[in-house]
Amino acid sequence: VGQAALESGWGQRAIRMADGKESYNLFGIKAGTSWKGKVAEVRTTEYHQGVASNPTEKFRAYDSYADAFTDYARLLSGNARYADVLSQGSDASGFAQALQDSGYATDPKYADKLVKVIGRVHALA
């Protein structure tokens, strides 16, 4: 939930389709060449060697939030790239750092931001 909050700006930066409809992509998952589903093209912030740019990228689009959660779980569990992420168990800081180290996001401060948001989510619970 914390990662969905971070990626969507607490719901304020939802990834939308060209017609304005919701993409239900809560986790900022890009649509790579293997993705065969719908896509939403939006400007995003990417970091390369610590320098931010704002390219237009293709993101996966879903029919529901449930589909987004299912795909996110499938992505992490079905890709060896994320094995270290899943091995973190209930350690939010370790999970966040492993996500960053795996290349999930290009933001060099991604892990720190995610830990802060997860802390806020826990405080609300």
PDB file of C-alpha atoms in Angstrom:
ATOM      1  CA  VAL A   1       0.000   0.000   0.000  1.00  0.00           C
ATOM      2  CA  GLY A   2       2.883   2.339   0.789  1.00  0.00           C
ATOM      3  CA  GLN A   3       4.397   1.813  -2.625  1.00  0.00           C
ATOM      4  CA  ALA A   4       1.051   2.487  -4.318  1.00  0.00           C
ATOM      5  CA  ALA A   5       0.777   5.705  -2.291  1.00  0.00           C
ATOM      6  CA  LEU A   6       4.275   6.786  -3.324  1.00  0.00           C
ATOM      7  CA  GLU A   7       3.846   5.918  -6.992  1.00  0.00           C
ATOM      8  CA  SER A   8       0.448   7.617  -7.281  1.00  0.00           C
ATOM      9  CA  GLY A   9       1.211  10.612  -5.079  1.00  0.00           C
ATOM     10  CA  TRP A  10      -1.439   9.427  -2.628  1.00  0.00           C
ATOM     11  CA  GLY A  11      -3.854   9.163  -5.539  1.00  0.00           C
ATOM     12  CA  GLN A  12      -3.168  12.671  -6.837  1.00  0.00           C
ATOM     13  CA  ARG A  13      -0.981  11.612  -9.795  1.00  0.00           C
ATOM     14  CA  ALA A  14      -2.910   8.700 -11.245  1.00  0.00           C
ATOM     15  CA  ILE A  15      -1.708   7.420 -14.587  1.00  0.00           C
ATOM     16  CA  ARG A  16      -4.498   8.156 -17.039  1.00  0.00           C
ATOM     17  CA  MET A  17      -5.284   6.888 -20.506  1.00  0.00           C
ATOM     18  CA  ALA A  18      -5.297   9.309 -23.458  1.00  0.00           C
ATOM     19  CA  ASP A  19      -9.090   9.668 -23.065  1.00  0.00           C
ATOM     20  CA  GLY A  20      -8.698  10.553 -19.365  1.00  0.00           C
ATOM     21  CA  LYS A  21      -9.878   7.207 -18.032  1.00  0.00           C
ATOM     22  CA  GLU A  22      -8.087   5.558 -15.123  1.00  0.00           C
ATOM     23  CA  SER A  23      -5.315   3.068 -15.967  1.00  0.00           C
ATOM     24  CA  TYR A  24      -5.495   1.524 -12.471  1.00  0.00           C
ATOM     25  CA  ASN A  25      -1.673   1.343 -12.525  1.00  0.00           C
ATOM     26  CA  LEU A  26      -0.919   2.012  -8.857  1.00  0.00           C
ATOM     27  CA  PHE A  27       2.697   0.878  -8.978  1.00  0.00           C
ATOM     28  CA  GLY A  28       4.126   2.794 -11.950  1.00  0.00           C
ATOM     29  CA  ILE A  29       4.831  -0.414 -13.857  1.00  0.00           C
ATOM     30  CA  LYS A  30       6.054   0.326 -17.351  1.00  0.00           C
ATOM     31  CA  ALA A  31       4.826  -1.546 -20.398  1.00  0.00           C
ATOM     32  CA  GLY A  32       7.949  -3.183 -21.772  1.00  0.00           C
ATOM     33  CA  THR A  33       8.119  -5.038 -25.054  1.00  0.00           C
ATOM     34  CA  SER A  34       6.705  -8.217 -23.509  1.00  0.00           C
ATOM     35  CA  TRP A  35       3.536  -6.474 -22.264  1.00  0.00           C
ATOM     36  CA  LYS A  36       0.555  -7.385 -24.456  1.00  0.00           C
ATOM     37  CA  GLY A  37      -2.142  -5.432 -22.622  1.00  0.00           C
ATOM     38  CA  LYS A  38      -3.407  -1.872 -22.800  1.00  0.00           C
ATOM     39  CA  VAL A  39      -1.002   1.021 -22.251  1.00  0.00           C
ATOM     40  CA  ALA A  40      -1.151   4.600 -21.061  1.00  0.00           C
ATOM     41  CA  GLU A  41       1.460   7.023 -22.353  1.00  0.00           C
ATOM     42  CA  VAL A  42       2.410   9.783 -19.913  1.00  0.00           C
ATOM     43  CA  ARG A  43       5.290  12.053 -19.083  1.00  0.00           C
ATOM     44  CA  THR A  44       7.277  10.837 -16.129  1.00  0.00           C
ATOM     45  CA  THR A  45      10.447  11.666 -14.280  1.00  0.00           C
ATOM     46  CA  GLU A  46      13.433   9.424 -14.935  1.00  0.00           C
ATOM     47  CA  TYR A  47      16.940   9.717 -13.543  1.00  0.00           C
ATOM     48  CA  HIS A  48      20.081   8.843 -15.489  1.00  0.00           C
ATOM     49  CA  GLN A  49      23.341   9.213 -13.588  1.00  0.00           C
ATOM     50  CA  GLY A  50      21.484  11.341 -11.044  1.00  0.00           C
ATOM     51  CA  VAL A  51      20.089  13.787 -13.612  1.00  0.00           C
ATOM     52  CA  ALA A  52      16.315  14.064 -13.955  1.00  0.00           C
ATOM     53  CA  SER A  53      14.525  14.146 -17.302  1.00  0.00           C
ATOM     54  CA  ASN A  54      10.847  14.004 -18.255  1.00  0.00           C
ATOM     55  CA  PRO A  55      10.303  11.586 -21.145  1.00  0.00           C
ATOM     56  CA  THR A  56       6.960  10.199 -22.249  1.00  0.00           C
ATOM     57  CA  GLU A  57       6.818   6.500 -21.338  1.00  0.00           C
ATOM     58  CA  LYS A  58       4.360   3.665 -21.817  1.00  0.00           C
ATOM     59  CA  PHE A  59       2.820   2.242 -18.659  1.00  0.00           C
ATOM     60  CA  ARG A  60       0.703  -0.859 -18.196  1.00  0.00           C
ATOM     61  CA  ALA A  61      -3.036  -0.287 -17.952  1.00  0.00           C
ATOM     62  CA  TYR A  62      -5.502  -2.555 -16.177  1.00  0.00           C
ATOM     63  CA  ASP A  63      -9.231  -3.071 -15.928  1.00  0.00           C
ATOM     64  CA  SER A  64      -9.247  -2.767 -12.121  1.00  0.00           C
ATOM     65  CA  TYR A  65      -7.109  -2.139  -9.055  1.00  0.00           C
ATOM     66  CA  ALA A  66      -7.324  -5.864  -8.314  1.00  0.00           C
ATOM     67  CA  ASP A  67      -5.712  -6.569 -11.696  1.00  0.00           C
ATOM     68  CA  ALA A  68      -2.962  -4.066 -10.870  1.00  0.00           C
ATOM     69  CA  PHE A  69      -2.201  -5.746  -7.538  1.00  0.00           C
ATOM     70  CA  THR A  70      -2.215  -9.179  -9.171  1.00  0.00           C
ATOM     71  CA  ASP A  71       0.184  -8.061 -11.898  1.00  0.00           C
ATOM     72  CA  TYR A  72       2.460  -6.371  -9.370  1.00  0.00           C
ATOM     73  CA  ALA A  73       2.661  -9.571  -7.316  1.00  0.00           C
ATOM     74  CA  ARG A  74       3.286 -11.589 -10.485  1.00  0.00           C
ATOM     75  CA  LEU A  75       6.019  -9.161 -11.575  1.00  0.00           C
ATOM     76  CA  LEU A  76       7.896  -9.391  -8.288  1.00  0.00           C
ATOM     77  CA  SER A  77       7.459 -13.126  -7.798  1.00  0.00           C
ATOM     78  CA  GLY A  78       8.030 -14.157 -11.401  1.00  0.00           C
ATOM     79  CA  ASN A  79      11.159 -12.189 -12.203  1.00  0.00           C
ATOM     80  CA  ALA A  80      14.560 -13.236 -10.845  1.00  0.00           C
ATOM     81  CA  ARG A  81      15.557  -9.567 -10.884  1.00  0.00           C
ATOM     82  CA  TYR A  82      13.343  -9.082  -7.797  1.00  0.00           C
ATOM     83  CA  ALA A  83      14.431 -12.152  -5.796  1.00  0.00           C
ATOM     84  CA  ASP A  84      16.272  -9.993  -3.252  1.00  0.00           C
ATOM     85  CA  VAL A  85      13.168  -7.834  -2.834  1.00  0.00           C
ATOM     86  CA  LEU A  86      10.995 -10.773  -1.867  1.00  0.00           C
ATOM     87  CA  SER A  87      13.613 -12.124   0.531  1.00  0.00           C
ATOM     88  CA  GLN A  88      13.234  -9.028   2.727  1.00  0.00           C
ATOM     89  CA  GLY A  89      10.088 -10.352   4.368  1.00  0.00           C
ATOM     90  CA  SER A  90       8.575  -7.768   6.667  1.00  0.00           C
ATOM     91  CA  ASP A  91      11.585  -5.412   6.672  1.00  0.00           C
ATOM     92  CA  ALA A  92      10.208  -2.294   4.974  1.00  0.00           C
ATOM     93  CA  SER A  93      13.595  -0.604   4.743  1.00  0.00           C
ATOM     94  CA  GLY A  94      15.239  -3.694   3.271  1.00  0.00           C
ATOM     95  CA  PHE A  95      12.342  -4.158   0.845  1.00  0.00           C
ATOM     96  CA  ALA A  96      12.591  -0.538  -0.325  1.00  0.00           C
ATOM     97  CA  GLN A  97      16.365  -0.677  -0.747  1.00  0.00           C
ATOM     98  CA  ALA A  98      16.168  -3.991  -2.618  1.00  0.00           C
ATOM     99  CA  LEU A  99      13.545  -2.487  -4.960  1.00  0.00           C
ATOM    100  CA  GLN A 100      15.840   0.430  -5.693  1.00  0.00           C
ATOM    101  CA  ASP A 101      18.869  -1.814  -6.114  1.00  0.00           C
ATOM    102  CA  SER A 102      16.960  -4.071  -8.528  1.00  0.00           C
ATOM    103  CA  GLY A 103      16.272  -1.130 -10.818  1.00  0.00           C
ATOM    104  CA  TYR A 104      12.537  -0.922 -10.159  1.00  0.00           C
ATOM    105  CA  ALA A 105      12.837   2.865 -10.154  1.00  0.00           C
ATOM    106  CA  THR A 106      15.495   5.237 -11.438  1.00  0.00           C
ATOM    107  CA  ASP A 107      15.106   7.803  -8.636  1.00  0.00           C
ATOM    108  CA  PRO A 108      18.289   7.603  -6.528  1.00  0.00           C
ATOM    109  CA  LYS A 109      16.195   8.518  -3.450  1.00  0.00           C
ATOM    110  CA  TYR A 110      13.427   5.985  -4.156  1.00  0.00           C
ATOM    111  CA  ALA A 111      14.171   3.734  -1.168  1.00  0.00           C
ATOM    112  CA  ASP A 112      14.259   6.653   1.274  1.00  0.00           C
ATOM    113  CA  LYS A 113      11.000   8.060  -0.096  1.00  0.00           C
ATOM    114  CA  LEU A 114       9.319   4.655   0.039  1.00  0.00           C
ATOM    115  CA  VAL A 115      10.378   4.037   3.649  1.00  0.00           C
ATOM    116  CA  LYS A 116       8.933   7.414   4.658  1.00  0.00           C
ATOM    117  CA  VAL A 117       5.614   6.712   2.941  1.00  0.00           C
ATOM    118  CA  ILE A 118       5.411   3.216   4.428  1.00  0.00           C
ATOM    119  CA  GLY A 119       5.960   4.804   7.849  1.00  0.00           C
ATOM    120  CA  ARG A 120       3.092   7.214   7.208  1.00  0.00           C
ATOM    121  CA  VAL A 121       0.823   4.361   6.103  1.00  0.00           C
ATOM    122  CA  HIS A 122       1.655   2.435   9.288  1.00  0.00           C
ATOM    123  CA  ALA A 123       0.904   5.528  11.372  1.00  0.00           C
ATOM    124  CA  LEU A 124      -2.526   5.807   9.747  1.00  0.00           C
ATOM    125  CA  ALA A 125      -3.382   2.158  10.374  1.00  0.00           C
TER     126      ALA A 125
END
